[in-house]
mmCIF file of C-alpha atoms in Angstrom:
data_model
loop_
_atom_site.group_PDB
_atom_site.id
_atom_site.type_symbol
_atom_site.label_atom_id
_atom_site.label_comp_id
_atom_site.label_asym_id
_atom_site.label_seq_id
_atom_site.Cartn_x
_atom_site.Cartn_y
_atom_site.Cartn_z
ATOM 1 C CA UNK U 66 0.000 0.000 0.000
ATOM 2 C CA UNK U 67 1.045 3.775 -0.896
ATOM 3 C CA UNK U 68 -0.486 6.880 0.570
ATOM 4 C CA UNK U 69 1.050 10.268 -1.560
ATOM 5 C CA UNK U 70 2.000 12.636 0.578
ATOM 6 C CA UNK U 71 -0.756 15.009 -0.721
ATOM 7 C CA UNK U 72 -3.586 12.373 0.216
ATOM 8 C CA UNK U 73 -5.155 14.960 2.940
ATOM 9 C CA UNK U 74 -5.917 14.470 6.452
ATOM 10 C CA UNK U 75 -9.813 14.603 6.307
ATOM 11 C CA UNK U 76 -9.162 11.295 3.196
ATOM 12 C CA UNK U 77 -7.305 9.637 4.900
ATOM 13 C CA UNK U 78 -9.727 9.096 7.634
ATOM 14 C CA UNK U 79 -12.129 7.270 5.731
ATOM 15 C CA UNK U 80 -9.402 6.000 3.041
ATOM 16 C CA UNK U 81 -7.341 4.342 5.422
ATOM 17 C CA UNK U 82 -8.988 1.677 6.649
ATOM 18 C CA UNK U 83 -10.464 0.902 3.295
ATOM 19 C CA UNK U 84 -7.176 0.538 1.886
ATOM 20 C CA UNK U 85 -5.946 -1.331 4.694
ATOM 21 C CA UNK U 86 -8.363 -4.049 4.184
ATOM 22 C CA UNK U 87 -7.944 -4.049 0.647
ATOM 23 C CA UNK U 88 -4.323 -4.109 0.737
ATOM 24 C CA UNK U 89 -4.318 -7.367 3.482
ATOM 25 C CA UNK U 90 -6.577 -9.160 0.822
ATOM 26 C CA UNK U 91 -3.570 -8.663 -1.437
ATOM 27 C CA UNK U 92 -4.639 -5.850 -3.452
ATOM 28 C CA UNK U 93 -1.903 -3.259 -4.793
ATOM 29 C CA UNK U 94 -3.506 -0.295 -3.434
ATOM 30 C CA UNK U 95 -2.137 3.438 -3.597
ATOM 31 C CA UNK U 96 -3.999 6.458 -1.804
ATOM 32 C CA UNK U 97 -3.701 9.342 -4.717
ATOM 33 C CA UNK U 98 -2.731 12.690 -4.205
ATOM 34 C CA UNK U 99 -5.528 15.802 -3.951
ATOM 35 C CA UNK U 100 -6.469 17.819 -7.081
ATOM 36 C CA UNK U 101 -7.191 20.852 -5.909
ATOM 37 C CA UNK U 102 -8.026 22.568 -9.440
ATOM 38 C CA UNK U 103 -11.675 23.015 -11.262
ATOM 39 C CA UNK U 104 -12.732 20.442 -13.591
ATOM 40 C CA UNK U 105 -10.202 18.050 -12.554
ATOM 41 C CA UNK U 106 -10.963 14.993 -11.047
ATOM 42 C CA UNK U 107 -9.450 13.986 -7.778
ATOM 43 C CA UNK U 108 -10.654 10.162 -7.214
ATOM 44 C CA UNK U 109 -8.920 8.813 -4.108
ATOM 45 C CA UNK U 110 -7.227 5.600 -5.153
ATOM 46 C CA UNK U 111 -5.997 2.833 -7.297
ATOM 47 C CA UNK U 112 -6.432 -0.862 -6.825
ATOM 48 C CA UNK U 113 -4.587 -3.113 -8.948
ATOM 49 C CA UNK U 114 -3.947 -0.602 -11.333
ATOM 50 C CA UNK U 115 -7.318 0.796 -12.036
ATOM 51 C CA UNK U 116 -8.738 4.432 -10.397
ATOM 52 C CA UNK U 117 -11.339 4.349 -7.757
ATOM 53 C CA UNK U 118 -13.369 6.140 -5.316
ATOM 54 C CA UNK U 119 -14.193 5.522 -1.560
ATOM 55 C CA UNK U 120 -17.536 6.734 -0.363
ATOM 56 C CA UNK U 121 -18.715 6.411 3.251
ATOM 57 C CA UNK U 122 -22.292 6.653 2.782
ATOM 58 C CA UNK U 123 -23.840 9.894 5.170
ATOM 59 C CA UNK U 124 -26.955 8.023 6.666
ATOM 60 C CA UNK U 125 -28.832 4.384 6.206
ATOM 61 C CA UNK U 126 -31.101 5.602 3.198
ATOM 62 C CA UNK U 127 -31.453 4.773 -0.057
ATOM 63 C CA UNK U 128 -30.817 8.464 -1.191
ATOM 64 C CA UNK U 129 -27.393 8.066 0.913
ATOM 65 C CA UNK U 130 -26.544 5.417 -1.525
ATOM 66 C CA UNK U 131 -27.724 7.471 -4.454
ATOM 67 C CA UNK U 132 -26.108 10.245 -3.207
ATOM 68 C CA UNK U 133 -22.593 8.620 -2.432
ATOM 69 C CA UNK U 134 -22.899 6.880 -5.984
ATOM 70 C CA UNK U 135 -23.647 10.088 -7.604
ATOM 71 C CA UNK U 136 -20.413 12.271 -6.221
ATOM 72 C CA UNK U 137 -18.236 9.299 -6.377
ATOM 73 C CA UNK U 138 -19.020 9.192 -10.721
ATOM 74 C CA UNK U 139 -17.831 12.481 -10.657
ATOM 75 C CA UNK U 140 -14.565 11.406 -9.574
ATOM 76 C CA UNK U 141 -14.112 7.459 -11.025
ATOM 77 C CA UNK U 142 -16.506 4.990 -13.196
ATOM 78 C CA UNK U 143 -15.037 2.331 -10.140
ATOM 79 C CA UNK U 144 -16.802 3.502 -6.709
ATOM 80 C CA UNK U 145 -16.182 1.277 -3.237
ATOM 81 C CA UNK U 146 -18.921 2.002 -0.497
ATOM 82 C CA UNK U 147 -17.913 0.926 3.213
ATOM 83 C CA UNK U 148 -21.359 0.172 4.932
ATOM 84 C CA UNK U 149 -21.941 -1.142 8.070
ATOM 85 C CA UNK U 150 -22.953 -4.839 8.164
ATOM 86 C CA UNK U 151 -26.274 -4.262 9.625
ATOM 87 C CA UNK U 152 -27.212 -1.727 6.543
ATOM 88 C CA UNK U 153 -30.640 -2.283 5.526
ATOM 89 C CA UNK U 154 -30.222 -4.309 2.164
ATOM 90 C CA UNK U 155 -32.965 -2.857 0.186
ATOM 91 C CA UNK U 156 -31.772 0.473 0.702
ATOM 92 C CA UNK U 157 -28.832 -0.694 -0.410
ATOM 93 C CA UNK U 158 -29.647 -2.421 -3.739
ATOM 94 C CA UNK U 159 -32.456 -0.114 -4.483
ATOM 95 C CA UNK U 160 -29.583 2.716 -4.483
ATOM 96 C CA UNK U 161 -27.542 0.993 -6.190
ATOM 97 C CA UNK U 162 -29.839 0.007 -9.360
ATOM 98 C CA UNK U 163 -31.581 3.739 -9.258
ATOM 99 C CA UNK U 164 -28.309 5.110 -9.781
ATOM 100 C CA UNK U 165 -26.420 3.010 -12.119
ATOM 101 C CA UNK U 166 -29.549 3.194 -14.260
ATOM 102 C CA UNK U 167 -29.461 7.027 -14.574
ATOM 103 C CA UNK U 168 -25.248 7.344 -14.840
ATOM 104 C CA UNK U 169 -23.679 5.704 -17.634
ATOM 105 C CA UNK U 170 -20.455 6.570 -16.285
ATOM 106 C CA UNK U 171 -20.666 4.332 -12.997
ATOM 107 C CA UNK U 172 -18.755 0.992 -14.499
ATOM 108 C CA UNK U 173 -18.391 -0.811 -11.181
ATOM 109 C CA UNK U 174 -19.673 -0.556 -7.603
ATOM 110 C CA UNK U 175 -17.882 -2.422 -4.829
ATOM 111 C CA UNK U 176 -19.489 -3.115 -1.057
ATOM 112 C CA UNK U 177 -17.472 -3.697 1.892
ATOM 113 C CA UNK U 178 -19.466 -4.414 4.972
ATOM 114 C CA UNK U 179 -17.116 -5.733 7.692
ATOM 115 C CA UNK U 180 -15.195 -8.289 6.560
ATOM 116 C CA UNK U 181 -16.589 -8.864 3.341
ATOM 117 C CA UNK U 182 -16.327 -7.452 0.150
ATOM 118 C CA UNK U 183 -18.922 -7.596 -3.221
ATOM 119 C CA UNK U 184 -18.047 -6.083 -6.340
ATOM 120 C CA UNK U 185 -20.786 -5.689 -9.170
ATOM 121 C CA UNK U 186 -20.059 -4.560 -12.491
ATOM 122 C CA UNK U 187 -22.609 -2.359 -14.446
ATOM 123 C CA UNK U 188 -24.265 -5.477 -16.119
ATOM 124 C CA UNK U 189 -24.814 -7.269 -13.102
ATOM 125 C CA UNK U 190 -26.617 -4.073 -11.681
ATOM 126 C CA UNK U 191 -28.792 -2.876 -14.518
ATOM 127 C CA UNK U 192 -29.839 -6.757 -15.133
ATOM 128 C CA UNK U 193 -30.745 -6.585 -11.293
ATOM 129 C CA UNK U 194 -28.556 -10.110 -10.717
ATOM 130 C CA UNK U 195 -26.431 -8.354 -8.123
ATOM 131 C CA UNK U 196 -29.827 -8.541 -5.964
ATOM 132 C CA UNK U 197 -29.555 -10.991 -2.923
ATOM 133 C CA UNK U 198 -25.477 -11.257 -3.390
ATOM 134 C CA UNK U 199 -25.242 -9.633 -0.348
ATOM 135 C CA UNK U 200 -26.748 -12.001 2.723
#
C-alpha cells in the first residue's frame, strides 16, 4: 500500500482503513494525491492498477446510496462504499440500481461491509442479478 504525501488528512480518515483491508486481501492499493483545481478529477485511489473512489455513505437511506454513488461518478466509473454490516439491504440495492440506471459513467460498484467485500459490475446491476449477493 502507498499513501502520496498530498492524500489529505480529512481522506485519509475514511481511506485508510479501506485501503488497509484491501491491501491485506492482497490488493496493490495506492492512496492518490488531492487535485485541488476546477474540472479536474481527484478520485482517491488505485487498486490493482485501475482508479477508484471511496464513499462512506452519510446516513442508512437509499438516497445516501444514491447520493454517495452520484459524487463518487464524478470522480471514477469504479466507486467502493464501506457500509456497516447491519445496513438495511434494500436500501442498499435499491440505491444501487436507481443510480447506475441514470449514470452511464458508474462501471463498477464495490461493497465492503465488515469483513466482506462484493463487487458488481454495471451489467450485473442494470440486469438486477447483483440482488440478494449480499446475505
Amino acid at each position: 500500500m502507498d499513501i502520496h504525501e498530498n492524500h489529505g488528512k480529512q481522506e485519509s480518515r475514511g481511506n485508510l482503513p479501506i485501503a488497509l483491508f484491501l491491501a491485506q486481501q492482497g490488493e496493490c492499493v495506492c492512496l492518490l494525491g488531492i487535485v485541488d483545481k476546477p474540472n479536474v478529477k481527484s478520485p482517491d485511489a488505485t487498486r490493482n492498477g485501475v482508479i477508484w473512489e471511496f464513499k462512506i455513505p452519510q446516513g442508512r437511506t437509499e438516497n445516501a446510496i444514491d447520493k454517495a454513488l452520484r459524487d463518487g461518478s464524478r470522480q471514477a466509473s469504479h466507486i467502493l462504499l464501506q457500509l456497516p454490516a447491519d445496513f438495511n439491504r434494500n436500501f442498499l440495492e435499491g440505491g444501487i440500481y436507481n443510480r447506475t440506471q441514470r449514470t452511464e459513467a458508474i462501471a463498477e460498484v464495490a461493497v465492503l461491509m465488515d469483513e466482506d467485500l462484493y463487487t458488481f459490475g454495471r451489467e450485473m446491476i442494470i440486469t438486477n442479478a447483483f440482488r440478494g449477493v449480499i446475505p
